[in-house]
Every structure is written in structure tokens, then in C-alpha cells.
Coordinates of C-alpha atoms in Angstrom, one line a residue:
X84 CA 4.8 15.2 25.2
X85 CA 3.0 16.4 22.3
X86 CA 0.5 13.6 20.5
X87 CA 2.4 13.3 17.3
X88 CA 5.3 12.5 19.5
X89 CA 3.5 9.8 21.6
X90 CA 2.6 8.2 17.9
X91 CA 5.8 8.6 16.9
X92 CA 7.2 6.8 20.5
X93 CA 4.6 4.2 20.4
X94 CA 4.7 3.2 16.5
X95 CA 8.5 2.9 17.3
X96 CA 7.8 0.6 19.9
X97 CA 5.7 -1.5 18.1
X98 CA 7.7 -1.6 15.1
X99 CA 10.3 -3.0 17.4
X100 CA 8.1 -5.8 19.0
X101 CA 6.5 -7.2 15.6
X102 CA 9.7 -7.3 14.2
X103 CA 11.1 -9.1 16.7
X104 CA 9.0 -11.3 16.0
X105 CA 9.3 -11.9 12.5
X106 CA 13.1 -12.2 13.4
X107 CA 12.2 -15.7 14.8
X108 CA 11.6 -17.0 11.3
X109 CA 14.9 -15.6 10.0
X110 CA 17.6 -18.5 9.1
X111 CA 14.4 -21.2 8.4
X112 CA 12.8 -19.1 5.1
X113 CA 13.0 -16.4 2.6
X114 CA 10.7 -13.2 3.8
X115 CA 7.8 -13.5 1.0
X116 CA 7.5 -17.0 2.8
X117 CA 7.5 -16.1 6.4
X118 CA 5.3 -12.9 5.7
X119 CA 2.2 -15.6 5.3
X120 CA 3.0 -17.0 8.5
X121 CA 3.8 -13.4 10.7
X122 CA 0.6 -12.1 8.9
X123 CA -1.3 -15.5 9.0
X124 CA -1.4 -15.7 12.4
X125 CA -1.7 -11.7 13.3
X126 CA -5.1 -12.4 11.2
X127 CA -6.2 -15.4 12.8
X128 CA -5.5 -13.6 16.9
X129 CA -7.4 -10.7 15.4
X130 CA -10.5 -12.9 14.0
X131 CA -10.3 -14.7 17.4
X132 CA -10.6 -11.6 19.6
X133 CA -13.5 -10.3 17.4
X134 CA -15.7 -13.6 18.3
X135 CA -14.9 -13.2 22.0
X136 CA -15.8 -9.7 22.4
X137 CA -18.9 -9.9 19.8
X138 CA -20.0 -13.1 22.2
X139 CA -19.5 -11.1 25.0
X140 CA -21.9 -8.1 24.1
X141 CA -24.3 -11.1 23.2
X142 CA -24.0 -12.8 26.4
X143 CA -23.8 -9.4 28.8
X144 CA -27.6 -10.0 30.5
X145 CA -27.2 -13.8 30.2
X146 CA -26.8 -16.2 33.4
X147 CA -24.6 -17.4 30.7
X148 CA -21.6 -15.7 31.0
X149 CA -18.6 -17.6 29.5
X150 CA -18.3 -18.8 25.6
X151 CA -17.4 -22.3 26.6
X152 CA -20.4 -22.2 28.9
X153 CA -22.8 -21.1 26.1
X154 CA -21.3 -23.5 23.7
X155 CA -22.1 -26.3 26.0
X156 CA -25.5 -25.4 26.3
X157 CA -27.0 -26.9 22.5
X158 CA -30.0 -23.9 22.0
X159 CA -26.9 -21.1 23.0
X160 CA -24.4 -22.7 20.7
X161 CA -27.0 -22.7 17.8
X162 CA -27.8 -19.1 18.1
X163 CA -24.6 -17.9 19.0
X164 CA -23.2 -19.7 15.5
X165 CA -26.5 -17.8 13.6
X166 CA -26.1 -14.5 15.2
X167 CA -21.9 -14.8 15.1
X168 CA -21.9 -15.7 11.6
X169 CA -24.8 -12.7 10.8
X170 CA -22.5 -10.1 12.5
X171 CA -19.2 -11.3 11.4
X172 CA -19.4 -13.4 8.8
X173 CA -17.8 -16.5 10.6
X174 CA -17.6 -18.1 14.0
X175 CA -14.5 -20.0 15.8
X176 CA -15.3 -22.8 18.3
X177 CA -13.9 -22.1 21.5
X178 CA -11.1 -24.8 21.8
X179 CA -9.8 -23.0 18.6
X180 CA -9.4 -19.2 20.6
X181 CA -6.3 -17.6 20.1
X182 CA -6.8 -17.2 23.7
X183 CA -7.3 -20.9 24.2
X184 CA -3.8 -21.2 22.7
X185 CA -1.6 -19.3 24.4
X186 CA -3.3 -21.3 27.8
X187 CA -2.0 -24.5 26.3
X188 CA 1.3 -22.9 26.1
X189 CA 2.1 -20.7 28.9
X190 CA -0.7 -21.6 31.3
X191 CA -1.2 -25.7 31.4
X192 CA 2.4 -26.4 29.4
X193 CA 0.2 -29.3 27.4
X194 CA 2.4 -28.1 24.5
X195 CA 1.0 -26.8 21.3
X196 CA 0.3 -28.9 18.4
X197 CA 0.0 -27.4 14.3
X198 CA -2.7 -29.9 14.0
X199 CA -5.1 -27.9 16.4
X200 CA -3.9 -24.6 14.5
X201 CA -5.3 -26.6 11.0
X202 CA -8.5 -27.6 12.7
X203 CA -8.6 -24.4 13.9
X204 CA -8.7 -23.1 10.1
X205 CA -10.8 -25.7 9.1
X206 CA -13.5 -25.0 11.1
X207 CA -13.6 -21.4 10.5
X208 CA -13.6 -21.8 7.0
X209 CA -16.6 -24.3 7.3
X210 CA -18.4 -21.7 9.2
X211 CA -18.6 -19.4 6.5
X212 CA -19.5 -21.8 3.8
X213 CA -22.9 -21.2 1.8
X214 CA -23.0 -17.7 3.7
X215 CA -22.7 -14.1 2.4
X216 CA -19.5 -14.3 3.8
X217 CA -17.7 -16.9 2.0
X218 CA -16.3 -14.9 -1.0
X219 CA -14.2 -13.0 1.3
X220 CA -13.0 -16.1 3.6
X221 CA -12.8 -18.9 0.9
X222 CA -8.6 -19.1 0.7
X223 CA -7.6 -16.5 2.6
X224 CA -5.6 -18.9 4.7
X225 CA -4.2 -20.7 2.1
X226 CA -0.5 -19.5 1.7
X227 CA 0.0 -20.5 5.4
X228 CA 0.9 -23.9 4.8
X229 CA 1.2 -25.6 8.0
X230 CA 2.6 -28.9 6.7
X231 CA 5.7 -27.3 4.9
X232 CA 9.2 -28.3 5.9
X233 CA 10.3 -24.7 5.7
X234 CA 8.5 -24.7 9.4
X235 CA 10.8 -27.4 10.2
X236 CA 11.8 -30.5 9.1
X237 CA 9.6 -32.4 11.9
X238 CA 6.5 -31.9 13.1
X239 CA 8.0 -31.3 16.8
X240 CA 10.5 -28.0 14.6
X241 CA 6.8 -27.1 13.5
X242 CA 5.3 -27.2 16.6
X243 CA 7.7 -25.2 18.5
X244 CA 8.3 -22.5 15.7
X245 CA 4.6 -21.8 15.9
X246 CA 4.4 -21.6 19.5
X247 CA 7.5 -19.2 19.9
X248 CA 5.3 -17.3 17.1
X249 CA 1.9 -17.2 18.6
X250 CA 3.5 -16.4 22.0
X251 CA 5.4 -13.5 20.6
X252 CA 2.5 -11.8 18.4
X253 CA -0.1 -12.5 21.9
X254 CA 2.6 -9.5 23.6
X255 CA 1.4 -6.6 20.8
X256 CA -1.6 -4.9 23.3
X257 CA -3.5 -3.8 20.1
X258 CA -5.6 -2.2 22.6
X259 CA -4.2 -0.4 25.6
X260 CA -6.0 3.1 26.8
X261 CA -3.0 5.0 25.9
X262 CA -2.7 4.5 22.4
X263 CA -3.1 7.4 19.8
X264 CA -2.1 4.9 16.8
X265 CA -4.4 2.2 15.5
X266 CA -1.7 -0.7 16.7
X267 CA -3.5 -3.4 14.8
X268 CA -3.8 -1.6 11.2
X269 CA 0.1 -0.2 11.7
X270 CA 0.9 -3.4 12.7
X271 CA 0.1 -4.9 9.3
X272 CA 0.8 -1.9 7.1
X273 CA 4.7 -2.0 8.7
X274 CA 5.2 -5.9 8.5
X275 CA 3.6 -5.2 4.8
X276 CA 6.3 -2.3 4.0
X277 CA 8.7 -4.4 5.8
X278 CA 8.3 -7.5 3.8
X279 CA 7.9 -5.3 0.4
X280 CA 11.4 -3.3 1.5
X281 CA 13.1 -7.0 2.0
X282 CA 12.3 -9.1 -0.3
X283 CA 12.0 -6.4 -3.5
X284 CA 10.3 -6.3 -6.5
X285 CA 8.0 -9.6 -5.8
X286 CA 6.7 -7.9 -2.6
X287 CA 6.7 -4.3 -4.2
X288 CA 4.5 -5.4 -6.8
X289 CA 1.9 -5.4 -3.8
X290 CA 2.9 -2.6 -1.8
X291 CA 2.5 1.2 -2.2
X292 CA 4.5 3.3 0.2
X293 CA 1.7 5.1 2.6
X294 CA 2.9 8.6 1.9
X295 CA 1.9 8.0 -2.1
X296 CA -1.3 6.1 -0.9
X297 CA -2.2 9.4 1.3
X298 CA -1.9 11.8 -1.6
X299 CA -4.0 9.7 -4.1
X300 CA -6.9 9.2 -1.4
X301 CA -6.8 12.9 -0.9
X302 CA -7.0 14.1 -4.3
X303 CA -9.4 11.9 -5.5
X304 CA -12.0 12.7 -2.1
X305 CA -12.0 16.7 -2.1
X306 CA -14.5 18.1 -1.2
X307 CA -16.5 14.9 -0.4
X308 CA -17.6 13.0 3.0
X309 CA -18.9 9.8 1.6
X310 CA -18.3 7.8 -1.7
X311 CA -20.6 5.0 -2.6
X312 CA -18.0 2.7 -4.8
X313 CA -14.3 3.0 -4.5
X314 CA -12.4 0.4 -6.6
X315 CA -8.8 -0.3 -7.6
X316 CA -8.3 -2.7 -10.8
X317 CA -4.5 -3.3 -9.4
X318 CA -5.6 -3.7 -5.6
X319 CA -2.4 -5.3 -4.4
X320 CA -2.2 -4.9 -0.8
X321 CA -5.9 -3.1 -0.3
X322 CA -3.8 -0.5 1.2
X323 CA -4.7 2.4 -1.3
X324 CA -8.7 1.8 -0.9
X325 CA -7.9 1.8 2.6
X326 CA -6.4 5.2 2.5
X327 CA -9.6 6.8 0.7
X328 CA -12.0 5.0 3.8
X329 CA -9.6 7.6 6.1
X330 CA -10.5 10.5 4.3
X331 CA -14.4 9.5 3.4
X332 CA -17.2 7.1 4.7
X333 CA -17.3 4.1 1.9
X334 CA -20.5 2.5 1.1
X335 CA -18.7 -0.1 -1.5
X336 CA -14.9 -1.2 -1.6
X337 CA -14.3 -2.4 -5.5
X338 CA -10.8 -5.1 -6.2
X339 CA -9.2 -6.9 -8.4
X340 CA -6.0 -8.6 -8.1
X341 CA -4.3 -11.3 -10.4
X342 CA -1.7 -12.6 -7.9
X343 CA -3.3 -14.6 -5.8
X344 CA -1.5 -14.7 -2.5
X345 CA -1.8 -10.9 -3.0
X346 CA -5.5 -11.1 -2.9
X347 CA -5.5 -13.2 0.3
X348 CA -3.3 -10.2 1.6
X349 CA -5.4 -7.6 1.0
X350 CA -9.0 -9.4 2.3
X351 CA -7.0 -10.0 5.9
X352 CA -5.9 -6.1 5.1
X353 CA -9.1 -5.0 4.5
X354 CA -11.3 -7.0 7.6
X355 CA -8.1 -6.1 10.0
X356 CA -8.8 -2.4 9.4
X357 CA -12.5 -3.0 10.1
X358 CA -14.2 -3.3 7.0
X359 CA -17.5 -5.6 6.9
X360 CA -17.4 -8.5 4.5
X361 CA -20.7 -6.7 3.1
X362 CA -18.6 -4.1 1.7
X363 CA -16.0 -5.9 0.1
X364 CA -16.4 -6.6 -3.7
X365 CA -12.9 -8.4 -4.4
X366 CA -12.5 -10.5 -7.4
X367 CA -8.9 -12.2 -7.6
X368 CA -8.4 -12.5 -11.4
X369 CA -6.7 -10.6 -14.4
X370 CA -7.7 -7.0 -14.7
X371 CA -7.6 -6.7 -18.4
X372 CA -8.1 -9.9 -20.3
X373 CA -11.5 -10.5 -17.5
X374 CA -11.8 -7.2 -15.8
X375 CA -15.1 -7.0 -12.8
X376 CA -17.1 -4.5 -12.4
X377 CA -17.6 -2.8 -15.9
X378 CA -21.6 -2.3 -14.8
X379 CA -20.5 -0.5 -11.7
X380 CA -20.3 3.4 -11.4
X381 CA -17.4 4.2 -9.4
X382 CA -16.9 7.6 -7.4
X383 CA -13.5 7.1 -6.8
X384 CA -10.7 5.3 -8.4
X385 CA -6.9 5.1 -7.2
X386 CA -4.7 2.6 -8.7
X387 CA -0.6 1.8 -8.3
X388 CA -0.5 -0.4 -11.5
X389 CA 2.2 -2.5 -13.0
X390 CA 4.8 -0.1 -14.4
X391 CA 5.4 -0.8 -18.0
X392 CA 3.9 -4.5 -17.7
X393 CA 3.7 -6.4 -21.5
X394 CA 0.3 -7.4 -22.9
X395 CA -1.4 -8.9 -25.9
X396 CA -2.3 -5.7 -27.0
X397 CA -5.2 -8.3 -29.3
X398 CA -7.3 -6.2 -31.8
X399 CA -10.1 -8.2 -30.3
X400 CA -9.9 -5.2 -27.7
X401 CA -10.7 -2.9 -30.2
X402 CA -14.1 -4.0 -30.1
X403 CA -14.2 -4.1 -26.1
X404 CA -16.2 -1.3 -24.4
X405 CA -13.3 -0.1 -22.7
X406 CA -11.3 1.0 -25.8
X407 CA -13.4 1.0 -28.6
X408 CA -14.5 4.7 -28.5
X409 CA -10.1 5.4 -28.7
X410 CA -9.5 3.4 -31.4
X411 CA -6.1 2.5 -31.1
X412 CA -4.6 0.4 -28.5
X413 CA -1.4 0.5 -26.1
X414 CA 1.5 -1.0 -27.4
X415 CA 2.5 -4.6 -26.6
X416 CA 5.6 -3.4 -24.4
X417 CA 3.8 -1.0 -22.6
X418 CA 0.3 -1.8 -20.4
X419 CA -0.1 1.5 -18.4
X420 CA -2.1 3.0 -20.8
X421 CA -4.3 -0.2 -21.6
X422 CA -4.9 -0.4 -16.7
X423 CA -5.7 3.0 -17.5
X424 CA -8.1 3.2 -19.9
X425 CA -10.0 0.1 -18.8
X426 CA -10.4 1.8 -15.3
X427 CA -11.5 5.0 -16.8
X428 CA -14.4 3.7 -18.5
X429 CA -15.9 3.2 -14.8
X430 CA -15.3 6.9 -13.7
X431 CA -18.7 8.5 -13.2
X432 CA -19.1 11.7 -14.9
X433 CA -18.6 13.9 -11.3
X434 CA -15.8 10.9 -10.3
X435 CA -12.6 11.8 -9.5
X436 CA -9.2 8.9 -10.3
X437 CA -5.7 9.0 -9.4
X438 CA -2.4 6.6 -10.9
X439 CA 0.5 6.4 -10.4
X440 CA 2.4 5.6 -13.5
X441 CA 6.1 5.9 -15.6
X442 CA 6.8 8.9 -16.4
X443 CA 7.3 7.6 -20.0
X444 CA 3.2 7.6 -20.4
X445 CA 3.8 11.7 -20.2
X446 CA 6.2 11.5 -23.3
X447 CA 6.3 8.8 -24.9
X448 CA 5.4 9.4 -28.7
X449 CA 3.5 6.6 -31.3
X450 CA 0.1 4.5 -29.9
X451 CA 0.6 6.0 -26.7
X452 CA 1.1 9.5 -28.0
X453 CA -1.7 9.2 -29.7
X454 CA -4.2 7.7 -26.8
X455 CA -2.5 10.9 -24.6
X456 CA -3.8 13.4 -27.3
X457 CA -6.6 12.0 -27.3
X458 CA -7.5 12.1 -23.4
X459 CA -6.4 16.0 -23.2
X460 CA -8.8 16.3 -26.4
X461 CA -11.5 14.9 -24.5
X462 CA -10.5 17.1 -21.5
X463 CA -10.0 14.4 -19.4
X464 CA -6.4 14.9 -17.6
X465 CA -6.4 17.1 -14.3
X466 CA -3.3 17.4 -13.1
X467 CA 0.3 15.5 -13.8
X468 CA 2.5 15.1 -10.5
X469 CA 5.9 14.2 -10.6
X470 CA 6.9 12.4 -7.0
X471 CA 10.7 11.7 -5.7
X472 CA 13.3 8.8 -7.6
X473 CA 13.8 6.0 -5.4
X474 CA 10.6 6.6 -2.9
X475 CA 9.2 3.2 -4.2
X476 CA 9.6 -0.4 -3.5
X477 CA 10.9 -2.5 -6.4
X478 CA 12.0 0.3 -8.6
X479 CA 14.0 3.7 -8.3
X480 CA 12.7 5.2 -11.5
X481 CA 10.5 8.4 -10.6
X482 CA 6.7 8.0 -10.5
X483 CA 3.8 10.4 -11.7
X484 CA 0.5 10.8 -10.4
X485 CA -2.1 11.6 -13.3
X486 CA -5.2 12.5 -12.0
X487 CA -8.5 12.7 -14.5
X488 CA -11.8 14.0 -14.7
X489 CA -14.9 13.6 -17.1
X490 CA -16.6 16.8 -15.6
X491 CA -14.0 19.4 -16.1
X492 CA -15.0 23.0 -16.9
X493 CA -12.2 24.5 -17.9
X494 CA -8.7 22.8 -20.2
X495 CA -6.3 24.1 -18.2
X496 CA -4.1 21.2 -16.9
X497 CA -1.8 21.5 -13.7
X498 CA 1.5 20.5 -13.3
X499 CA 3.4 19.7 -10.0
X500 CA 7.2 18.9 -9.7
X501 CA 7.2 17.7 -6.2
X502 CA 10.1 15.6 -7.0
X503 CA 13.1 17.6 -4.8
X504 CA 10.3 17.5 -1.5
X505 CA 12.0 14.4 0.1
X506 CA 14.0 12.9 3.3
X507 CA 16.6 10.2 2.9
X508 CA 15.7 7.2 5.3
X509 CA 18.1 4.5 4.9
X510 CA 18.3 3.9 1.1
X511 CA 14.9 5.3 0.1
X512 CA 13.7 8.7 -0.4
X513 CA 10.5 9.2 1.9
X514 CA 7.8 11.3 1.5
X515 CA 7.1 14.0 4.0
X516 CA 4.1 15.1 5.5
X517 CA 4.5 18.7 4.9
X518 CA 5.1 17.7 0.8
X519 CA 1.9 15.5 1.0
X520 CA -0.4 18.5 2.3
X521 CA 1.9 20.9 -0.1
X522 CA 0.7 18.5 -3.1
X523 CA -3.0 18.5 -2.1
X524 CA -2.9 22.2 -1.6
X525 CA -1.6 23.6 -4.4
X526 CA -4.1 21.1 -6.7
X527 CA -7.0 22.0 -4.8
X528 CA -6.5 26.0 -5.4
X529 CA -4.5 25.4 -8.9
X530 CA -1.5 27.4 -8.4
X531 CA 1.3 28.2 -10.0
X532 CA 4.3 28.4 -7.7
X533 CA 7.8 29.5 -9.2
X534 CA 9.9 26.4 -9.5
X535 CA 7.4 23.9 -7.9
X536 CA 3.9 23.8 -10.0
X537 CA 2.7 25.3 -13.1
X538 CA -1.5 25.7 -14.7
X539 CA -0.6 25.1 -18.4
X540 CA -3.7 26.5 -20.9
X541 CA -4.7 23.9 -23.4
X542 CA -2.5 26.1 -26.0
X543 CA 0.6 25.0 -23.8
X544 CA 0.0 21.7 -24.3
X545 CA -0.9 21.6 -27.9
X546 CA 1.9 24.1 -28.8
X547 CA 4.2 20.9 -27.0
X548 CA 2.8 18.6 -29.0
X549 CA 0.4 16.8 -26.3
X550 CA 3.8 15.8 -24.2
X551 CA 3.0 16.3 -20.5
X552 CA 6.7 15.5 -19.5
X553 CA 7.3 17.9 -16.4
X554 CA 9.9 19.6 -17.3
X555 CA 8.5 21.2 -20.3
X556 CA 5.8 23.3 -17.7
X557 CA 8.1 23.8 -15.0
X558 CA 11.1 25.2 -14.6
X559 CA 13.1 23.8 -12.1
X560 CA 16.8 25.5 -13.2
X561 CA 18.6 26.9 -10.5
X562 CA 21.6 29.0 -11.4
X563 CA 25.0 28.5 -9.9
X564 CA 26.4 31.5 -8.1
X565 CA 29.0 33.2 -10.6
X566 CA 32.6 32.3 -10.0
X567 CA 34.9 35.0 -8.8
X568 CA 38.3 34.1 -11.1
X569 CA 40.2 36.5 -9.1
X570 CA 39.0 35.0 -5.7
X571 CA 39.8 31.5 -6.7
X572 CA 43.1 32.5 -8.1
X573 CA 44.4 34.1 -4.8
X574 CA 42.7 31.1 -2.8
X575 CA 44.9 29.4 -4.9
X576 CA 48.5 31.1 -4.6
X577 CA 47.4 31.0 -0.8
X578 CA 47.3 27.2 -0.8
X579 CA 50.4 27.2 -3.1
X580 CA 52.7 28.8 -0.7
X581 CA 51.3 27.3 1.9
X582 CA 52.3 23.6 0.2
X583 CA 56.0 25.2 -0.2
X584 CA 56.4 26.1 3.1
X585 CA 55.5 22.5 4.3
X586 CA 57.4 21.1 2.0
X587 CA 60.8 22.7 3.2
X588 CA 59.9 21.9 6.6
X589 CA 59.5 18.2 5.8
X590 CA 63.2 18.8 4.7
X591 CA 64.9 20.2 7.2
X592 CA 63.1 17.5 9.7
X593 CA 64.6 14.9 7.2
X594 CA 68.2 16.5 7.5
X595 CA 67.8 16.3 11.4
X596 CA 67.6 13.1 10.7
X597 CA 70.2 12.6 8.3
X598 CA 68.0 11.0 5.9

């Protein structure tokens, strides 16, 4: 067995396990509410087995060698809370273990109570109060509301819904020698896609499909092995600034989210896959009316934002750093230019930034034809990707990738209809691997490819009047093999007789019957 199929084997027996149990929520809650509960407590067993392996590198050459034993001692439990919270950010007593849970449960049958799971909380969150740390723990378990009625109606339904729960998510082995898939990171990222596929446009507003999310973090890393800042304005889910830390090492990770149960998402996203509270810069507000960041140079920016999202569109912006040097605004009805422009005043000059946006940004004529003239003016747009219909959660409409530049030699801007490079899995169209490195390919040595891409001189586009719709640079017309009239007409007489000669058989077999 080849290692792509193991992955393939093993993600689909994961898939099947964490499903399973999200399944024991079904019939008590809508998904968006049980997600915060499956993804809740997949967080908490994670930030419970960190403590208990970082305690046991710290106890190794101890006489001490248990947790509870250490704790008991009062000089080991007051370095062990310093040195815990310095290393991780945070530190869980040991009566609150995930570990110490499923004892209760399975082991001594004392029966587990959702008051020890909120003390549990409590005391972690404590732990991180007045530290470094606390910016990226302060509410991240807040949508988990253990005393809601959606859990069950009594506190005895509560009690047992968590336990089936806890027991269930213990079985995933995020960690067994076999495994060529990182089970804890494609554990979230499927619940996430699960959860977005389910419950529609208010999860897809947080989730980009991983196939789009590997192309951005591609393009935008090329030729690099290390960025310093990365930062999406629309973070959602994290899941697009954790697509650029596979392809480079990152120094800083740069968010900002206005949803705030999306922003407790993506910190549990971002510390599940590893990253150190000291890198995360995440700022859970609204992007354009009190965008973060503006002093920061970033290296690389990749950004799913709202598609055609209303905003104030206030002249007051016309004095704001981010637009004043365009001098017109986006209109009112349409914000992709406005998530666009604001993150582009961050770029460095050598940076590189992705977006997926509407397709109507490409074409669409008045402010925003005007604010599209005048970013190919300034030389700024790289390339223009179209991507499949229907390969998105929350919409069908097709989405383009624009990618800009501030350090561009040359005006030449290149255009790829990737739109037909799809397989149909269940009722979405899904990216394949071979179209993703196709996509990366053909930017990175700017070809032109008959049917598929085309590198369109600056004359192109001002001869099309600044519209970068797709189909104006490449041709995608396939002509339909010429009809033989003759052929079909003897096909035809063929069939014809055929009919006749059924017909009268029919007959005769009704006369046999004297009908």
C-alpha cells in the first residue's frame, strides 16, 4: 500500500469515528450549535494532553514522577504552574485532566458531572490571566455553554450527553506510530468543513474549502522558506494562515475577525495545529470600520472575504490611509473592493497577496471600474484565476483568485481559467490535486496554454477597457463536431421502419387475441 493510500485509508477512518461522534448530538440541536460543543471539548482533551506530556519532560529526572504527586508537593506545584504557564501559556490542575475524566467515567463509574467540566474551564482560564497568554485564551470557551437546555433539559440529560461525548472523542488515537496524517489538525479541519457543508451559509462564512486555501498559500510563498508576518483581515476559521505555515516557517500570524464565535474558532484552530500563543496576533473586531495592524509590514497576505458584503461606503474613508491615495471609494452594495484595498496598503513592496473574490470585481463598470483601472495603472494585479461554480460553501457562484504585487517588473497580467479542472463529490464540485499544482505551475512560469491560461500585455487590457473578466483573455470555445445530414437522415429511416415493423407485430399479437 502506497502512502497516499494509507492517508487516504486512515483519514477515512477518522472521518468516520469523529462523526460518529457528532452524530450523538443530532435530534437535541441545530449543527452551528453542536459544532461548539464537538470542537469544545476536542480543544479542551488536546490542551489537557499538552500539560501532561509538557509535565512529564519536566518531571523525567525527578523522584517525582506523577502530576498529582508534584502537585501535592507545594514548591513542585508552584514551579510547575510558572514553568507550565511560560511554555504553554496556561496550566490545568490535575483533577480537571481530560484523562482524569474519562477515569470517572469508565474506570471508578463515580459518574461525571458538567459542574467539574465548568471548573475545569474556570481554572484554566484563571491560569492565564495577567499573562502573555491571556489575549489568545480570554473567551475561547465561551460558545460552549454548559448550562444550556439544548444539552438537556436536566442537569442529569447534561451530564450524560457530555459523558457519551467525552468518552467518544477519548477513542480518536491522535497519536498512533502508524499514522502519515496529522489526526488532530484533520480532525478539526473535517468537523469544520463538515459543520460549514451542514449548516450553509452561517458556517461558510467561516470556512474555505482546503483545496482553495492550498492554492492561495502557494502562490503567495514562491520562492520563499520563511515569512515574518502573515495576516488575513477576514480570518474566519484560521485555516488559510494555516495553509501558508505548511508551505513556509512563520515568525508572526496576523487576524482579524468580526464574528465572534468565529474568532474563538480559529484561536482553538490555530493552538491545535501547534502554533505558540507568541505568534498569534488575533484581534476579533470589524476589519474596515477599526481595522489592526495598519503599522505592520506584512510578507504575505491571503484572504477569503465576504462576497459582495454592504458597507457605509462614508466619505470620512476618503481621508483614511487606506484609500485616500485612490480617491474614490467602493460602492455601498459592494465591499470587496473596500477588504481589498484596506489589506493592500499592508503589502510590503517584495510581498506577495492572494483573494478570493466575485467575479463581478473583474467586470463590473462605475466606482469599482474605476478603483480596477486604477490598480492595473499602478501595476499592481498579477494574475486573475477563475476556480470551479459550486466548489464553495454557502454560495455556487464561481470564485476568482486575484493575486497582486507592488514589485512587479513587467505589466503583463496572467489569466487562468481553471474553471472546467473539477470532480463532482456529492453536490459540490472539488478541487483536485493535480488542478491545484496545474494552477501554481503555470503562474509560476507565466504561460500561455491553449484553452486553459493566457499572459495578456498591458495593451490587452487597456484595448478591453480595464475589464479582467476571463473570458475576454481566454478562449475556452470548443467546437461541436459537424453534423452529417445524410447520416442522421438514414439513422433516421432505420429507426422509422423499425417502429412500423413493431407496430404490425403488436397487431397481429392483438388479433390472436381477438382484441
Amino acid at each position: 500500500m502506497t502512502k497516499t493510500e494509507l492517508q487516504k485509508l486512515q483519514l477515512n477512518k477518522l472521518h468516520s469515528t469523529i462523526w460518529d461522534i457528532a452524530c450523538s448530538f443530532w435530534g437535541k440541536m441545530e449543527a452551528d450549535d453542536y459544532k461548539d460543543y464537538v470542537l469544545g471539548l476536542l480543544f479542551y482533551r488536546f490542551l489537557s494532553e499538552k500539560v501532561e506530556k509538557t509535565v512529564a519532560k519536566f518531571l523525567a529526572h525527578d523522584e517525582v514522577k506523577t502530576y498529582q504527586e508534584a502537585w501535592e508537593i507545594p514548591e513542585y506545584r508552584e514551579g510547575l504552574q510558572a514553568d507550565l504557564v511560560a511554555t504553554l501559556g496556561y496550566y490545568i490542575e490535575p483533577q480537571y485532566l481530560f484523562s482524569n475524566f474519562i477515569e470517572m467515567i469508565t474506570v471508578k463509574k463515580e459518574g461525571f458531572e458538567v459542574e467539574l467540566l465548568q471548573k475545569a474551564i474556570n481554572q484554566l482560564m484563571e491560569s492565564t490571566m495577567g499573562q502573555e497568554s491571556q489575549e489568545a485564551f480570554e473567551g475561547i470557551f465561551d460558545d460552549m455553554d454548559l448550562t444550556s437546555t439544548k444539552l438537556g433539559k436536566s442537569i442529569r440529560d447534561r451530564n450524560k450527553l457530555l459523558s457519551t461525548a467525552i468518552i467518544s472523542i477519548n477513542k480518536i488515537d491522535f497519536e498512533h506510530e502508524d499514522a502519515e496524517i496529522d489526526v488532530l489538525g484533520d480532525a478539526y479541519e473535517y468537523l469544520i468543513g463538515q459543520f460549514a457543508s451542514s449548516a450553509g451559509k452561517k458556517s461558510g462564512s467561516f470556512y474555505t474549502p482546503a483545496q482553495a486555501g492550498r492554492i492561495l498559500a502557494k502562490l503567495t510563498t514562491l520562492g520563499k522558506t520563511k515569512a515574518s508576518n502573515v495576516f488575513d483581515a477576514c480570518g474566519g476559521s484560521g485555516s488559510l494562515l494555516l495553509h501558508v505555515g505548511k508551505e513556509v516557517e512563520v515568525a508572526n500570524y496576523y487576524y482579524q475577525e468580526l464574528t465572534t464565535n468565529t474568532y474563538n474558532l480559529a484561536r482553538m484552530n490555530m493552538l491545535l495545529h501547534n502554533v505558540g500563543y507568541q505568534k498569534m496576533h488575533m484581534v476579533n473586531d470589524d476589519t474596515l470600520e477599526h481595522p489592526a495592524f495598519l503599522d505592520v509590514e506584512m510578507d504575505v497576505i491571503v484572504a477569503n472575504p465576504p462576497y459582495s458584503q454592504k458597507w457605509s461606503s462614508d466619505e470620512k474613508f476618503l481621508e483614511d490611509e487606506r484609500f485616500s491615495e485612490w480617491g474614490v471609494l467602493p460602492p455601498k452594495s459592494y465591499a470587496d473592493y473596500a477588504f481589498t484595498l484596506s489589506m493592500l496598503h499592508t503589502l510590503k513592496q517584495d510581498g506577495r497577496m492572494a483573494v478570493l473574490l466575485p467575479h463581478g470585481v473583474l467586470f463590473r463598470g462605475g466606482k469599482e471600474g474605476e478603483i480596477r483601472r486604477k490598480l492595473i495603472e499602478k501595476n499592481y494585479i498579477d494574475a486573475v484565476i477563475g476556480l470551479p461554480t459550486n466548489a464553495f460553501f454557502g454560495t455556487s457562484i464561481p470564485v476568482a483568485i486575484m493575486v497582486f504585487r507592488k514589485d512587479r517588473e513587467t505589466r503583463d497580467i496572467l489569466f487562468i481559467d481553471a474553471s472546467k479542472d473539477f470532480v463532482k463529490e456529492g453536490n459540490k464540485n472539488y478541487i483536485t490535486d493535480e488542478s491545484v499544482e496545474k494552477i501554481v505551475e503555470t503562474y509560476e512560469n507565466k504561460d500561455t496554454i491553449d484553452k486553459y491560461s493566457y499572459l495578456a500585455k498591458y495593451e490587452d487590457i487597456v484595448e478591453n477597457d480595464y475589464n479582467l473578466n476571463i473570458p475576454r483573455y481566454v478562449d475556452t470555445f470548443e467546437e461541436e463536431e459537424p453534423i452529417d445530414i445524410n447520416e442522421k437522415r438514414a439513422k433516421y429511416r432505420e429507426l422509422e421502419n423499425k417502429s412500423k415493423e413493431l407496430d404490425e407485430k403488436i397487431e397481429a399479437f392483438f388479433k390472436e387475441l381477438g382484441l
